[in-house]
mmCIF file of N, CA, C and O in Angstrom:
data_model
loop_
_atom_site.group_PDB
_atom_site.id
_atom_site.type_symbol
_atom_site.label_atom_id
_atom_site.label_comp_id
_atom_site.label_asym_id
_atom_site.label_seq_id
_atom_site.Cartn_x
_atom_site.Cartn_y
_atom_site.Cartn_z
ATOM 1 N N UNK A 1 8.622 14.933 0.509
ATOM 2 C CA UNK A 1 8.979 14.219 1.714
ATOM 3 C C UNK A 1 9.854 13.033 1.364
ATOM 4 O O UNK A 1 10.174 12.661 0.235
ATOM 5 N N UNK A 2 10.143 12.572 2.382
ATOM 6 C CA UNK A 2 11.483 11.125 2.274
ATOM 7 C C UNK A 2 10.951 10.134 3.266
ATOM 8 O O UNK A 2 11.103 10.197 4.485
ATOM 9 N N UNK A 3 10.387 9.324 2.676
ATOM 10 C CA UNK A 3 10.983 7.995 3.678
ATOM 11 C C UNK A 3 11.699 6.989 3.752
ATOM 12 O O UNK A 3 11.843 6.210 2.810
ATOM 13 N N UNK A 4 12.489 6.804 5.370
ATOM 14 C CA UNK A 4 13.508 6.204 5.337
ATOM 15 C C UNK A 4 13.276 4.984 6.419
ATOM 16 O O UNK A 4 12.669 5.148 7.478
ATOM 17 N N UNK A 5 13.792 3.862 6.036
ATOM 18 C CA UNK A 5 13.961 2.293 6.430
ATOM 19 C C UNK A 5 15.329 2.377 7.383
ATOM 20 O O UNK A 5 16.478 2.409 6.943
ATOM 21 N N UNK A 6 14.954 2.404 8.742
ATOM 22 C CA UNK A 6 16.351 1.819 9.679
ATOM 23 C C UNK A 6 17.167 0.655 9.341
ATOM 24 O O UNK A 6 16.618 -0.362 9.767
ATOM 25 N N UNK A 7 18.287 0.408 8.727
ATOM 26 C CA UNK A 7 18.556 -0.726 8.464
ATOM 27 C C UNK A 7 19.925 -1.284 9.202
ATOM 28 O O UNK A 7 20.298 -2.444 9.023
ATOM 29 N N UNK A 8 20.641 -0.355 10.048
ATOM 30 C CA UNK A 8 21.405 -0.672 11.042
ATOM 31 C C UNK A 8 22.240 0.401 11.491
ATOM 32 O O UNK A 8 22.552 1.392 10.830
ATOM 33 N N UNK A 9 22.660 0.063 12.949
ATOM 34 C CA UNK A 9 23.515 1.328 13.690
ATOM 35 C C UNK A 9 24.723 1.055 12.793
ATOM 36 O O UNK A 9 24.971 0.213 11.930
ATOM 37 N N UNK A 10 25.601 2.441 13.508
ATOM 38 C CA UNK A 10 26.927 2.339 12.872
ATOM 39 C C UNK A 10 27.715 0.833 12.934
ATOM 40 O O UNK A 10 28.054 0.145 11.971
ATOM 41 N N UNK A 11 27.876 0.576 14.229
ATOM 42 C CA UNK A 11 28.415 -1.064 14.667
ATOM 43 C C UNK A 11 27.981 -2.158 13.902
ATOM 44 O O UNK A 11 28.373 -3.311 14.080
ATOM 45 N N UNK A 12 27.175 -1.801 13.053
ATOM 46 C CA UNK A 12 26.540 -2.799 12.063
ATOM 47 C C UNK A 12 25.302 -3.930 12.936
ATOM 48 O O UNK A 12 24.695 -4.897 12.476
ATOM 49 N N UNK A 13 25.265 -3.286 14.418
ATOM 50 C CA UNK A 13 23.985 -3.740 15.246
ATOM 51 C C UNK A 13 22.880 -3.499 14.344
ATOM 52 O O UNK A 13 22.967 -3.140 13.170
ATOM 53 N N UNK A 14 21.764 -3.747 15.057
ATOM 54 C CA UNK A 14 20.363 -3.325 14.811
ATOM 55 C C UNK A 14 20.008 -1.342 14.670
ATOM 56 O O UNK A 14 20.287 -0.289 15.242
ATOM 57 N N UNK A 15 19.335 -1.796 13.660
ATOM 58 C CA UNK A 15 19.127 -0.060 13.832
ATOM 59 C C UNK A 15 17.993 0.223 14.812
ATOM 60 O O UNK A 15 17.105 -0.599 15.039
ATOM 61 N N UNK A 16 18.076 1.575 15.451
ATOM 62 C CA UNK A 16 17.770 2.119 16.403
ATOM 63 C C UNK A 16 16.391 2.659 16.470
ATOM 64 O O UNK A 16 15.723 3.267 17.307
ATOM 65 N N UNK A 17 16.248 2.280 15.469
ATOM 66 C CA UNK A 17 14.519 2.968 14.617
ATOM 67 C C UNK A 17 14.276 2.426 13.750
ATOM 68 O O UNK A 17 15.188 2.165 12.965
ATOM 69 N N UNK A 18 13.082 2.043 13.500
ATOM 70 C CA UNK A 18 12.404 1.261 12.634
ATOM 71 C C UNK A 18 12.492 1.922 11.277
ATOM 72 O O UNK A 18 12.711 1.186 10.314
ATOM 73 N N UNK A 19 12.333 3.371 11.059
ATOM 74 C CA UNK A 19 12.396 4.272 10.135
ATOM 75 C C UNK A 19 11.878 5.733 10.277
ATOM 76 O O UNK A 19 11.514 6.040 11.413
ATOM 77 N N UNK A 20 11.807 6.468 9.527
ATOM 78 C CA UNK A 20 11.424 7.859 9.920
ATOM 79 C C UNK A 20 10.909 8.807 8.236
ATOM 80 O O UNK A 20 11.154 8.529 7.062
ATOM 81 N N UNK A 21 10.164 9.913 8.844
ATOM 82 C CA UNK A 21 9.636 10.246 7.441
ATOM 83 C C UNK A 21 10.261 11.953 7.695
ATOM 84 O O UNK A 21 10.335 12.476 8.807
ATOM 85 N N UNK A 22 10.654 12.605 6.427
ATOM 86 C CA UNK A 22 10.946 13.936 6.761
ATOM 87 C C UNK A 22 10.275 14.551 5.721
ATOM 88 O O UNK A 22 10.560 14.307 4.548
ATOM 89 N N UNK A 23 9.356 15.374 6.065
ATOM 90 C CA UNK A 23 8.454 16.496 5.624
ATOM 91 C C UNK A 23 8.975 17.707 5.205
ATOM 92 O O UNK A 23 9.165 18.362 6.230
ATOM 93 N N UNK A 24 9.369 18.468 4.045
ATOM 94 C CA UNK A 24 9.760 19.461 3.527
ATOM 95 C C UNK A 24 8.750 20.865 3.644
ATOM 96 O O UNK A 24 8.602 21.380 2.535
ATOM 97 N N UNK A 25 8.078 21.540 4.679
ATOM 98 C CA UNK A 25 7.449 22.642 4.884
ATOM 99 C C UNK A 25 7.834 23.705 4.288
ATOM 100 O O UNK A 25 8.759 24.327 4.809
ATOM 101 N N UNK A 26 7.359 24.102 3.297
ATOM 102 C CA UNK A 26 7.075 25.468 2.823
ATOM 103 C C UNK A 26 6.920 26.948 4.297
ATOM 104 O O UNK A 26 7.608 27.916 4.622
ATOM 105 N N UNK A 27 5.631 26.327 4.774
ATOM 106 C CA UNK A 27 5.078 27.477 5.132
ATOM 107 C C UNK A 27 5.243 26.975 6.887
ATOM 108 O O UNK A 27 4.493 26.011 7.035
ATOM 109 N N UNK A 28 5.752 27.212 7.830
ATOM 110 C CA UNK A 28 5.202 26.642 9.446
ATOM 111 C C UNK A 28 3.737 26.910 9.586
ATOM 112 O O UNK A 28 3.048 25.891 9.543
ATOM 113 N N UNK A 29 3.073 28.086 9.749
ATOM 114 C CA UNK A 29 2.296 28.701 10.076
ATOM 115 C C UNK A 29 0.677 27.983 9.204
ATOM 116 O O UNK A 29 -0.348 27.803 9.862
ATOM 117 N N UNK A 30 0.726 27.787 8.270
ATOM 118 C CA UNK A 30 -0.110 27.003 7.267
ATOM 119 C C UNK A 30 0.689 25.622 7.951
ATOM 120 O O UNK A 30 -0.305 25.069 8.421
ATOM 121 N N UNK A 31 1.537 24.959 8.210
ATOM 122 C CA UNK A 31 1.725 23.612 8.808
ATOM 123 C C UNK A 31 0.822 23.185 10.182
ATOM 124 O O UNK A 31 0.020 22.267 10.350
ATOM 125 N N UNK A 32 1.269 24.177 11.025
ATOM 126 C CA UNK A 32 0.627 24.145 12.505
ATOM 127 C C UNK A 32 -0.891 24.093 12.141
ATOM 128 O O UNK A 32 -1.707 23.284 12.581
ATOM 129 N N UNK A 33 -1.148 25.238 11.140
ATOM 130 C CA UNK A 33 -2.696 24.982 11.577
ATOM 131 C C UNK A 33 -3.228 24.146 11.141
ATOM 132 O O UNK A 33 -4.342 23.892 11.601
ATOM 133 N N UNK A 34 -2.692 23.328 10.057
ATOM 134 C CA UNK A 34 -3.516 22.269 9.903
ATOM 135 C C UNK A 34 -3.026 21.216 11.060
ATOM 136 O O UNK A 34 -3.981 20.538 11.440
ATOM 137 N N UNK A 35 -1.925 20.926 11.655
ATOM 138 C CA UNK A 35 -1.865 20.065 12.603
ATOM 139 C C UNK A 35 -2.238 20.722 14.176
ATOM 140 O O UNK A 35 -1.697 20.289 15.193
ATOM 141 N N UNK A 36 -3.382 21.978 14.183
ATOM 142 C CA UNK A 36 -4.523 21.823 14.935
ATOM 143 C C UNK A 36 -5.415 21.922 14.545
ATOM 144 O O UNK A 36 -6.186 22.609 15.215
ATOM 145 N N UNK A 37 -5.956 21.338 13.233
ATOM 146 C CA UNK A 37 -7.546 20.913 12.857
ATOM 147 C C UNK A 37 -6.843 19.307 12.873
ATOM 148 O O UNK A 37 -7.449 18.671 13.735
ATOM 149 N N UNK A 38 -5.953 18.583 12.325
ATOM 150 C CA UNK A 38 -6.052 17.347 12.310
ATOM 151 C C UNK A 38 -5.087 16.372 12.536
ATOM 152 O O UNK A 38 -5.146 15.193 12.187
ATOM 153 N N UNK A 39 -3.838 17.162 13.383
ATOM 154 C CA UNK A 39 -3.182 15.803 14.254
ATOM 155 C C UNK A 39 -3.565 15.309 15.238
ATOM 156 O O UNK A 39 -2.771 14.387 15.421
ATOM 157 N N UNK A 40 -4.441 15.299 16.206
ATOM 158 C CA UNK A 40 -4.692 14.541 17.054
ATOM 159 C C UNK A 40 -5.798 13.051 16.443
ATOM 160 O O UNK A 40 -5.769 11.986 17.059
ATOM 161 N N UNK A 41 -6.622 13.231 15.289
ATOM 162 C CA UNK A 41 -6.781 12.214 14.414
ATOM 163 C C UNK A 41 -5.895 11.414 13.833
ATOM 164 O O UNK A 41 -6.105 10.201 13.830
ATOM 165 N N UNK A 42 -4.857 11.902 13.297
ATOM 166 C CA UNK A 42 -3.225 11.665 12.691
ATOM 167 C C UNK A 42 -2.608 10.736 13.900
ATOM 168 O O UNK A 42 -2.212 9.593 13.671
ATOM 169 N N UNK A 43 -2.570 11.227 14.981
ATOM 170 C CA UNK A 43 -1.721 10.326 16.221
ATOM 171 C C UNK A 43 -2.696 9.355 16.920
ATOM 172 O O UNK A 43 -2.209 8.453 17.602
ATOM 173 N N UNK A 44 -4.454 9.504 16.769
ATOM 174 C CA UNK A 44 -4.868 8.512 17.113
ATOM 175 C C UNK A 44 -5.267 6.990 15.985
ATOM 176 O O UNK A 44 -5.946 6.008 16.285
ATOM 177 N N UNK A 45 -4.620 7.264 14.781
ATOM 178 C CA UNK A 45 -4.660 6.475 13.679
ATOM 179 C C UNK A 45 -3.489 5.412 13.889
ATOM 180 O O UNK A 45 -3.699 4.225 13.644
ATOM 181 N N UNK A 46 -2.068 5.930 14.416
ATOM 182 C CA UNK A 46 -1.114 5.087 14.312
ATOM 183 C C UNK A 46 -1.085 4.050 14.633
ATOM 184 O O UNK A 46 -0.198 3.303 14.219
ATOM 185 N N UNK A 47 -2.451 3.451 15.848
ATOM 186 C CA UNK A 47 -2.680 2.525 16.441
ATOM 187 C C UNK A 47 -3.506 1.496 15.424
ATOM 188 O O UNK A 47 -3.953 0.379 15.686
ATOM 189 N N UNK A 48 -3.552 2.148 14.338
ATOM 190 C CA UNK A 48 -4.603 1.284 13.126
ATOM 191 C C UNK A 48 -2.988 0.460 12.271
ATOM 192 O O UNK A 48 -3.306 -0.607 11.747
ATOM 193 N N UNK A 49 -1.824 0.721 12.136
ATOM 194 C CA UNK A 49 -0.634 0.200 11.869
ATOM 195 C C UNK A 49 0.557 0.114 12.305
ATOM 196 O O UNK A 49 1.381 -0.408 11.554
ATOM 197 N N UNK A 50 0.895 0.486 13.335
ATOM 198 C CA UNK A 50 2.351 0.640 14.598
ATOM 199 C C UNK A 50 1.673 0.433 16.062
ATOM 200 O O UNK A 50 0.605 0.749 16.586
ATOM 201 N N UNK A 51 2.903 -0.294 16.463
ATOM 202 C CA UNK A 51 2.806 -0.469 17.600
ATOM 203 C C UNK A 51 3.545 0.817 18.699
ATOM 204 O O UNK A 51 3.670 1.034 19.905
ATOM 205 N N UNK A 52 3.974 1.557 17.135
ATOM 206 C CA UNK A 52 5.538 2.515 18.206
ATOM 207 C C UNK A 52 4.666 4.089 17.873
ATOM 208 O O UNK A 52 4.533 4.743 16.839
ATOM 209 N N UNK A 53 4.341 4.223 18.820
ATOM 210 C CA UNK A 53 4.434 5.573 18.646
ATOM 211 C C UNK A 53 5.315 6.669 17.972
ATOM 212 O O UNK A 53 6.420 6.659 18.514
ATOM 213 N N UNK A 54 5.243 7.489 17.116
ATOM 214 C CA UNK A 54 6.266 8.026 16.574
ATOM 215 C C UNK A 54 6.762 9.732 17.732
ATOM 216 O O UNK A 54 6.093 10.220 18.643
ATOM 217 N N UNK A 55 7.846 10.110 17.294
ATOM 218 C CA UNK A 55 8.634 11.151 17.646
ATOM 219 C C UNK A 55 8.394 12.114 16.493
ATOM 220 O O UNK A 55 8.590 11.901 15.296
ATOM 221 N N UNK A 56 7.941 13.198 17.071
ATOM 222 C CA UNK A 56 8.091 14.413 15.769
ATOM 223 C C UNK A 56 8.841 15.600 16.676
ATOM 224 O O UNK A 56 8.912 15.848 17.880
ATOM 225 N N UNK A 57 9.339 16.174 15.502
ATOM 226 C CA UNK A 57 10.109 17.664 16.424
ATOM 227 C C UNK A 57 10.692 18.387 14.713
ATOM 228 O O UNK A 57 11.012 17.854 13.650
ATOM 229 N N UNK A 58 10.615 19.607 15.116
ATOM 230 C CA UNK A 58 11.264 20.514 13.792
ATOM 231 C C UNK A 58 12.165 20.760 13.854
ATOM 232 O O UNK A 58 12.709 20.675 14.955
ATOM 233 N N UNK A 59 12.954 21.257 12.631
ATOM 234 C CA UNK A 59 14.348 21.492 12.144
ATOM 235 C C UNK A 59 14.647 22.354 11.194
ATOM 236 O O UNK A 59 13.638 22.643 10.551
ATOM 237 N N UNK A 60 15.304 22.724 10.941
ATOM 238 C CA UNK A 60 15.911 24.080 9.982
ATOM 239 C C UNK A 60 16.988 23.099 9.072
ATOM 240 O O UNK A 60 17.994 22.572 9.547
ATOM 241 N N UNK A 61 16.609 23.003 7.891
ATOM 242 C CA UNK A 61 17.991 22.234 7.154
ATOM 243 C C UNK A 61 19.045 23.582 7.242
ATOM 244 O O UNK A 61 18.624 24.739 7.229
ATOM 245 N N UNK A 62 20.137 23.306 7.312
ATOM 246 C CA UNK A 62 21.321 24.538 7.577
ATOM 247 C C UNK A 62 22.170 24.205 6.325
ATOM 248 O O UNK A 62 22.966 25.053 5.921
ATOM 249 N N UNK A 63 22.007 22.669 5.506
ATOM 250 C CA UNK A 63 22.848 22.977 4.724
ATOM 251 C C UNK A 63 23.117 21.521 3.682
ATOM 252 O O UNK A 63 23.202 20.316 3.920
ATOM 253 N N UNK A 64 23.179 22.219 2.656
ATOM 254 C CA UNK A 64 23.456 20.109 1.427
ATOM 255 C C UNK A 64 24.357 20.466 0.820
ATOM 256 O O UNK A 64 24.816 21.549 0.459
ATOM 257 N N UNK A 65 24.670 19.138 0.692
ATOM 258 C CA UNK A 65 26.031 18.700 0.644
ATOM 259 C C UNK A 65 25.796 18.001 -1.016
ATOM 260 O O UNK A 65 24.905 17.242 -1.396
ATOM 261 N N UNK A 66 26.918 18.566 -1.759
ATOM 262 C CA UNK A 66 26.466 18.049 -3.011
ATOM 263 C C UNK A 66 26.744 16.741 -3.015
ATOM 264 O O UNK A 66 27.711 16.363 -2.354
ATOM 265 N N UNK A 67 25.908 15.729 -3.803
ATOM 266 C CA UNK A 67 25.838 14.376 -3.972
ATOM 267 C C UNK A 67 25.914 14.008 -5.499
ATOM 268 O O UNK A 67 25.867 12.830 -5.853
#
């Protein structure tokens, strides 16, 4: 996984998000089921360190770019 620190929009404003974490899944199917034995514990914890509720949603990497 990666986590990442918002540290400003393009305009050199404020960034738009505090930060975000990206999870590398092997398997969906082994993912889901554990996040129905234990995300709703997981999302009622955030309130023990954030005030922000987080955003989750999935993705397909399509493609890297050598660095």
């Amino acid at each position: 996984f990666e986590i990442r620190k918002g540290i400003a929009a393009m305009d050199g404003s404020a960034a738009p998000y505090a930060g975000c974490v990206n999870f590398y899944i092997a398997n969906q199917e082994i993912f889901a089921a554990a996040g129905a034995k234990n995300g709703q514990a997981l999302r009622d914890d955030v309130a023990n360190f954030s005030t922000v509720m987080p955003t989750a949603f999935l993705t397909n990497i399509v493609g890297i770019a050598n660095t």
